[in-house]
Structure formats: C-alpha cells, structure tokens
Tab-separated table of C-alpha atoms in Angstrom:
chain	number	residue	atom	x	y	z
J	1	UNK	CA	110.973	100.148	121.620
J	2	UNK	CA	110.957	101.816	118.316
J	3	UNK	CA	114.353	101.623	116.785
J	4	UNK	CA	113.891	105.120	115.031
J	5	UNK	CA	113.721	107.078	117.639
J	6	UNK	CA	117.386	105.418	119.685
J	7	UNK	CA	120.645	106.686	119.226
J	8	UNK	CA	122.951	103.974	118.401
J	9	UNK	CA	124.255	103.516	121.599
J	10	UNK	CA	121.542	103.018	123.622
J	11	UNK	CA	120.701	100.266	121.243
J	12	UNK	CA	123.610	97.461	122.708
J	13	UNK	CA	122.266	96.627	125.369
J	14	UNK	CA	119.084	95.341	123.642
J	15	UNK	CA	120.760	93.741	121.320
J	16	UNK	CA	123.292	92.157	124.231
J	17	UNK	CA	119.916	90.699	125.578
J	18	UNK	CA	117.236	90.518	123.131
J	19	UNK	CA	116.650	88.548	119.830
J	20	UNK	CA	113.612	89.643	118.283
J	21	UNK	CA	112.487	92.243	116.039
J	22	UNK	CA	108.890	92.938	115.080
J	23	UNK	CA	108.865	94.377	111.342
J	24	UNK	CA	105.781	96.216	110.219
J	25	UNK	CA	104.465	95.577	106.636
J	26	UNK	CA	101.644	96.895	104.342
J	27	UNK	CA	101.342	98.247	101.274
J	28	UNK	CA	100.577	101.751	99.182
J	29	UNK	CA	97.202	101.002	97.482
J	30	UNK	CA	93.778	101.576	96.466
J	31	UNK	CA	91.391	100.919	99.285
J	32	UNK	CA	87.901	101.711	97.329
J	33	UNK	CA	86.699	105.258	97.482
J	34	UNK	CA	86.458	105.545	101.592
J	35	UNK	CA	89.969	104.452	102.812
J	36	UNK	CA	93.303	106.046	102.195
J	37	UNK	CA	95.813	103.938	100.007
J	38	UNK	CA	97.684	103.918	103.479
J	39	UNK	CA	95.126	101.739	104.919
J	40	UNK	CA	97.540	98.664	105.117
J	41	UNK	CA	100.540	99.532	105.926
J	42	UNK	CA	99.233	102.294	109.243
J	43	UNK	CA	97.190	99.320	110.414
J	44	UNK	CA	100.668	96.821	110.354
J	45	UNK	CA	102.421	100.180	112.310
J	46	UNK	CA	99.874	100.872	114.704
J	47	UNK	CA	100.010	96.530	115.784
J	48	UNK	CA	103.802	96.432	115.403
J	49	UNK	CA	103.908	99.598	117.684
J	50	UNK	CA	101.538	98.042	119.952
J	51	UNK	CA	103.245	94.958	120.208
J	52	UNK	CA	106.377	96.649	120.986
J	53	UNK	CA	105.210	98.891	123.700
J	54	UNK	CA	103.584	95.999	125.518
J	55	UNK	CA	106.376	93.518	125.416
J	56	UNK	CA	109.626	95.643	125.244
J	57	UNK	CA	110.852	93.833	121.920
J	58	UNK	CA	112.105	96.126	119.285
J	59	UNK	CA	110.065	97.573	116.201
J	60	UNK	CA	111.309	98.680	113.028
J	61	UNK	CA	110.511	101.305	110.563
J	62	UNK	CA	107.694	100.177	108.375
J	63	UNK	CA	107.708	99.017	105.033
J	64	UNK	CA	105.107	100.695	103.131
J	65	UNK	CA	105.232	99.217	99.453
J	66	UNK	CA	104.533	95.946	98.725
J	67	UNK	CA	103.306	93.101	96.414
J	68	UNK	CA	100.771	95.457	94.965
J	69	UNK	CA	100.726	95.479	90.734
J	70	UNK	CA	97.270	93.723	90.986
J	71	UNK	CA	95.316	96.845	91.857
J	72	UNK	CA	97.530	98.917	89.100
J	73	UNK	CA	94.647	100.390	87.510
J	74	UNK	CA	93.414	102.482	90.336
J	75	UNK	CA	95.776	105.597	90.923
J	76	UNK	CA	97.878	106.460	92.884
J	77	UNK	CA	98.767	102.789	93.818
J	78	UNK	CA	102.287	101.599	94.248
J	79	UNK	CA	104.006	98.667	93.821
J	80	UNK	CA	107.109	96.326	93.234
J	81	UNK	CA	107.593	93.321	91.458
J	82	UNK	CA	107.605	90.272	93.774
J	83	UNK	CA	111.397	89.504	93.154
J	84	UNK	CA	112.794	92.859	93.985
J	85	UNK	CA	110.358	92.591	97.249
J	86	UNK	CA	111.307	89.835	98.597
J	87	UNK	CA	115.305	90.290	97.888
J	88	UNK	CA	114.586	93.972	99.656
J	89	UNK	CA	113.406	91.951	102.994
J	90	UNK	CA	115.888	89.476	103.148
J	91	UNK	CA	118.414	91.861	103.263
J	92	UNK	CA	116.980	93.940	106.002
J	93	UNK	CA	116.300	91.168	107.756
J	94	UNK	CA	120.079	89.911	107.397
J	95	UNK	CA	120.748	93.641	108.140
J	96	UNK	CA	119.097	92.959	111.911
J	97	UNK	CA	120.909	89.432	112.169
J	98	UNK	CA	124.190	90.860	112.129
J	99	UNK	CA	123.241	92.668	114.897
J	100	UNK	CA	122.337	90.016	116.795
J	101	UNK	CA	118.297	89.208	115.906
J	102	UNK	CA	117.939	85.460	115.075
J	103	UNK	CA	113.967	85.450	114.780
J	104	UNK	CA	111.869	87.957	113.311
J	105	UNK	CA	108.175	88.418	113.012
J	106	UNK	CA	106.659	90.311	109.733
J	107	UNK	CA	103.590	92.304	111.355
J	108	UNK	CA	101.428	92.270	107.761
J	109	UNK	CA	98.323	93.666	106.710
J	110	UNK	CA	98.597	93.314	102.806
J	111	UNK	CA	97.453	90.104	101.650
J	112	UNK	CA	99.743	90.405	98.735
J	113	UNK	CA	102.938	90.439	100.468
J	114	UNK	CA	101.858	86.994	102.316
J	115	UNK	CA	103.657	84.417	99.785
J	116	UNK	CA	106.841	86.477	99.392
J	117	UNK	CA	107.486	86.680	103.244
J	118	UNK	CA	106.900	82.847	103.805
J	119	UNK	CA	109.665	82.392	101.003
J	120	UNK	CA	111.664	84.616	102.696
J	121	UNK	CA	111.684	82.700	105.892
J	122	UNK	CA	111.590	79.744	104.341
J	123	UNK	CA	114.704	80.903	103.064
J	124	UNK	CA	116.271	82.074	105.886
J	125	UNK	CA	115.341	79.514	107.932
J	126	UNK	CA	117.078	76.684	105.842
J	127	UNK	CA	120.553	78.337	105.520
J	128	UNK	CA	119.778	78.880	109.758
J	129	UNK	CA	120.356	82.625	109.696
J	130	UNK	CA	116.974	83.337	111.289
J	131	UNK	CA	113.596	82.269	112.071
J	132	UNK	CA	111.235	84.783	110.320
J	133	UNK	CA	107.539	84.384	110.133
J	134	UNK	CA	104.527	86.145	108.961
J	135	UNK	CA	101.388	87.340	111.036
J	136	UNK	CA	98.763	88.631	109.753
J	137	UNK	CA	95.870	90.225	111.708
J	138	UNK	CA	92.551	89.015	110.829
J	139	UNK	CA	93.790	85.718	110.406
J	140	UNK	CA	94.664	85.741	114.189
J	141	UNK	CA	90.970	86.493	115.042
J	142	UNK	CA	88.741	84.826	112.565
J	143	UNK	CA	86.372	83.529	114.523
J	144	UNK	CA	85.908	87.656	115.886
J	145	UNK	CA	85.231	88.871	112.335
J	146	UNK	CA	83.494	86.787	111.252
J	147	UNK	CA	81.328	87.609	114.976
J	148	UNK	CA	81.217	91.480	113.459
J	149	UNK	CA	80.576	91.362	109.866
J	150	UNK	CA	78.408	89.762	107.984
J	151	UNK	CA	80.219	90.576	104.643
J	152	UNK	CA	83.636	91.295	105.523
J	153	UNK	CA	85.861	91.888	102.060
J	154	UNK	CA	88.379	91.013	102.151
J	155	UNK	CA	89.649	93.971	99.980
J	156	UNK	CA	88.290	97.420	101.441
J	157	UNK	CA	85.643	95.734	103.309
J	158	UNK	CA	84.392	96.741	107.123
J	159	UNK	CA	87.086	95.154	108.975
J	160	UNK	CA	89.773	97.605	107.144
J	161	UNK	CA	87.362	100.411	107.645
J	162	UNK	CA	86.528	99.774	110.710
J	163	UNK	CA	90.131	99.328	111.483
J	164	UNK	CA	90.644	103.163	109.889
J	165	UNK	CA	87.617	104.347	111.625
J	166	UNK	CA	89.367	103.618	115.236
J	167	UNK	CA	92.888	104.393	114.472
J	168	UNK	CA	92.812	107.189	112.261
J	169	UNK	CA	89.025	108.384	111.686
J	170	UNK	CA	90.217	111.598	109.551
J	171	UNK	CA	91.248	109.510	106.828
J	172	UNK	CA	87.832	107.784	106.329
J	173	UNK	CA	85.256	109.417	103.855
J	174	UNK	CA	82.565	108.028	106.053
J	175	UNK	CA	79.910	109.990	103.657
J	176	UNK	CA	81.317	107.605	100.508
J	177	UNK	CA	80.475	104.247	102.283
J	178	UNK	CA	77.359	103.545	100.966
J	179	UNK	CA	78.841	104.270	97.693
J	180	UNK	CA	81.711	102.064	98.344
J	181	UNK	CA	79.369	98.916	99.320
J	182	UNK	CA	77.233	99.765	96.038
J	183	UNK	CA	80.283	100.183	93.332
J	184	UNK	CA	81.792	96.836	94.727
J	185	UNK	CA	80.867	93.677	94.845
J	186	UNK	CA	80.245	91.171	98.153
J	187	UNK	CA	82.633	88.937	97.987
J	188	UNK	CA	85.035	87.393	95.242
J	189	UNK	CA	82.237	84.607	95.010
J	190	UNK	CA	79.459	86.768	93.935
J	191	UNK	CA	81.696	88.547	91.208
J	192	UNK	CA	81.817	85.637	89.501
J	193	UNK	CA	85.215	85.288	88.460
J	194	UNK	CA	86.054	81.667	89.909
J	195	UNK	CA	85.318	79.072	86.937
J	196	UNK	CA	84.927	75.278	87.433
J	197	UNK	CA	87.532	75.446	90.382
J	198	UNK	CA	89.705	77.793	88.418
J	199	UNK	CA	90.267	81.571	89.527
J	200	UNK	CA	90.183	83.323	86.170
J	201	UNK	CA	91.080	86.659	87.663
J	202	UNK	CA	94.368	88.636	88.053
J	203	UNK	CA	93.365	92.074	89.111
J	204	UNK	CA	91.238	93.549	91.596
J	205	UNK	CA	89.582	95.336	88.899
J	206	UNK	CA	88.709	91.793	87.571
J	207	UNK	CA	86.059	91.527	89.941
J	208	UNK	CA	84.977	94.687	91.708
J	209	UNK	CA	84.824	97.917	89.675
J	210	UNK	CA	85.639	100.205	92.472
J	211	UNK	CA	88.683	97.688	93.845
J	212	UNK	CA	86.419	96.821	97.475
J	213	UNK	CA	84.363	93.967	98.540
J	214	UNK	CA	81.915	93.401	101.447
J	215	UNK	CA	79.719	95.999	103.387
J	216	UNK	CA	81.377	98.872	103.959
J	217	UNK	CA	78.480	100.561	105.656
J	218	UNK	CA	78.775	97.697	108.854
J	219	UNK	CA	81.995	99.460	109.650
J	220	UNK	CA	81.846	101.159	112.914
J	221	UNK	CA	85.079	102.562	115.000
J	222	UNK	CA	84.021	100.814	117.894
J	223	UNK	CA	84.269	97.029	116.077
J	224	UNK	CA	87.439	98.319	114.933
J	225	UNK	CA	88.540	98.567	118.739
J	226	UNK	CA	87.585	95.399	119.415
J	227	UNK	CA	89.399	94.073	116.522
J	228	UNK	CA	92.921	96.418	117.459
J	229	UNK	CA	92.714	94.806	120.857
J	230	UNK	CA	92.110	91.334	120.207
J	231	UNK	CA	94.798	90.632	117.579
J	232	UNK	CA	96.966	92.454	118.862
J	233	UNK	CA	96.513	90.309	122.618
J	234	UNK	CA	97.175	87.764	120.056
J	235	UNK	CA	100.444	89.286	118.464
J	236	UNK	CA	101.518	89.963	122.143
J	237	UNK	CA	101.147	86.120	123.066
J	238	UNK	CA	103.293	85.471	119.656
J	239	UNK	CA	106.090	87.441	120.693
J	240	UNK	CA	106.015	85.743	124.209
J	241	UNK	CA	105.565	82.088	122.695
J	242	UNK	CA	108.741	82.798	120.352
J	243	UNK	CA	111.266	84.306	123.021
J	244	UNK	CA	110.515	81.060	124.903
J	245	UNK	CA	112.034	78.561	122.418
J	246	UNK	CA	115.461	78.085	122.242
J	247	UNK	CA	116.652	79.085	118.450
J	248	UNK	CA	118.079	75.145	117.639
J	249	UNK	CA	114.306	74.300	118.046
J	250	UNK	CA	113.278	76.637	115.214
J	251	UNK	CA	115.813	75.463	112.734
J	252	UNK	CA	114.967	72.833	110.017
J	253	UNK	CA	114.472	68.982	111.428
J	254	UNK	CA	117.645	66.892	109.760
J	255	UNK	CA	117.145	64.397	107.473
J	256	UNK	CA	115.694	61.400	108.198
C-alpha cells in the first residue's frame, strides 16, 4: 500500500490493524558519467514499493535528499547538512507514530544517510516512541555481489548500474561505461587515500576523479534482476520477522 495514492479515510483501518511503515531513502547525487543523480533514491522506491506490494505493509513517499555534501563538487548534486537530516526524519517518523506506527524500517540506498538513521532510531528507540531501523540493500546480499562482480564500487560501480540497467534502462548512458570504469578508480584501496590506518579523504573527488569506483562495464540488466529479487526476498522476510515481535521486546533492556 502506497500511502500517496489513499484518501484519508481509507487509511484507518490500516492503521486500526497495522504498525509498520516502510520509508524509502536515497539521495540526489552524482553517480559518475553513466547513472542519473537519481540512482539512489529510485532504487530505495522501487524495494520499498516492492516490499509493500508483497506484504501489504504501508510505504511512504520517498525521501530523495540526503547526507550528500561529500560529492559537492560534481553538479547538480544535492544535499543537507547531517543535523537538519536527521531532525527532518525524526519528525516524520513521529509524524507516523501518532498515527499509530510503533516500528519503522528506513529502505536506504545512500551510504551517506546510514549513520544519521541509526541515531535516529537509536533515538527513538530509547525515549520508546518507536523501533526504527535501517536496511540497506547490498548489505542484505553480500555474499550475491560479491558472486556478480568482481569490482563492485561501491560508489557508481556495477551493482548500481546494473541496478539502473533493470529498473530504469533509459536513464543509463550505456555508451559512457567504459569511460566511467577508465575516469575512476577500482576501489577506495587502489586510490590510495587510506594512510597508515588513517582515511585521509573527505570527498568523493578525493579519490576518484569522475566520483565512481569499480567496473562499470560488468554491469548487465540481467545481474541487476537477480540483485532486485534477492534483497528484496530479503526485505520481505524483514518486514515479516518485525510484525512478529511484540513492541516491549524491541524497547531498550533495563538496567542491570
């Protein structure tokens, strides 16, 4: 169920029954010279969606900016500053408790944004409001991508592409991927920016001069089906795993 499309009052009686809400996250950035600086946040949509459609549980309207000032010098990017971010997703999220949600999963595909929404629940967890938690979609499938790509980003790399190939192929400059592998580096190892255990870079541009890593030309729309189905099996099984537990069980352990 996608909340956008219901009139209000066809709403209650989800809300009489149901307590979770699936809330899509990405970002508005530079994804090299192949991807669309939508790449993240229509990948979170198109899982949150998924998600929704296979288990019933509501879906929100996406957030589309994130944690993004690190890839600044590339245009077109957007950003905001991780304070205003996460105060912005608290209060939705304490927007869909008074309505009855008490746990909440952030569908994410920026990496970015990953820190600010585990504050966030952390947050909202301790004053027992709600139970919000992050997911993130490669890291519910390692063990697959790393199967598919030899060199696999993280920033730009095949998985995204591939991920763009398969769910929205027209925004893909598939003739730019060779120039996307060559401009960028491998991997953050082979740019050389981590220094006697210290990572001496701030910016994407820091390491990669056309802001992507990994082999872009590996990406194929077909691996990017196999990765849409697998995580998002594994965001179904989430959903599932988190109506199942009774909301005292998700609060903070008392003091020993």
């Amino acid at each position: 169920m996608y909340l956008g499309d219901e009139a209000w009052p066809d709403l209650e009686s989800y809300f009489e029954s149901e307590s979770i809400a699936l809330v899509p996250l990405g970002s508005t950035e530079q994804h090299g010279p192949h991807l669309p600086e939508a790449t993240d946040h229509l990948i979170a949509e198109a899982f949150a969606r998924a998600a929704a459609d296979r288990t019933g549980y509501l879906c929100t309207p996406t957030i589309n900016i994130g944690v993004s000032g690190h890839h600044r010098q590339f245009h077109g990017t957007m950003w905001v500053d991780p304070p205003e971010f996460r105060q912005y997703v608290e209060s939705m999220t304490r927007n869909l408790t008074s309505h009855g949600i008490d746990r909440v999963i952030y569908v994410n595909a920026h990496g970015g944004n990953v820190p600010h929404l585990r504050e966030v629940g952390a947050r909202l967890r301790q004053a027992e409001v709600a139970y919000a938690i992050e997911w993130m979609w490669d890291e519910s499938i390692p063990e697959l991508v790393d199967d598919l790509f030899e060199q696999n980003g993280p920033h730009g790399g095949p998985k995204e592409t591939s991920m763009i190939q398969y769910l929205e192929s027209d925004l893909v400059h598939d003739d730019r991927l060779r120039e996307a592998k060559e401009g960028g580096v491998p991997s953050v190892d082979a740019a050389g920016t981590v220094r006697h255990g210290s990572r001496t870079f701030y910016d994407a541009a820091d390491n990669t001069d056309n802001g992507v890593l990994g082999d872009q030309t590996d990406a194929t729309a077909e691996k990017g089906r196999q990765l849409f189905e697998a995580a998002s099996d594994q965001l179904v099984y989430l959903c599932e795993w988190l109506a199942d537990q009774p909301f005292e069980a998700l609060l903070p352990k008392e003091h020993v």
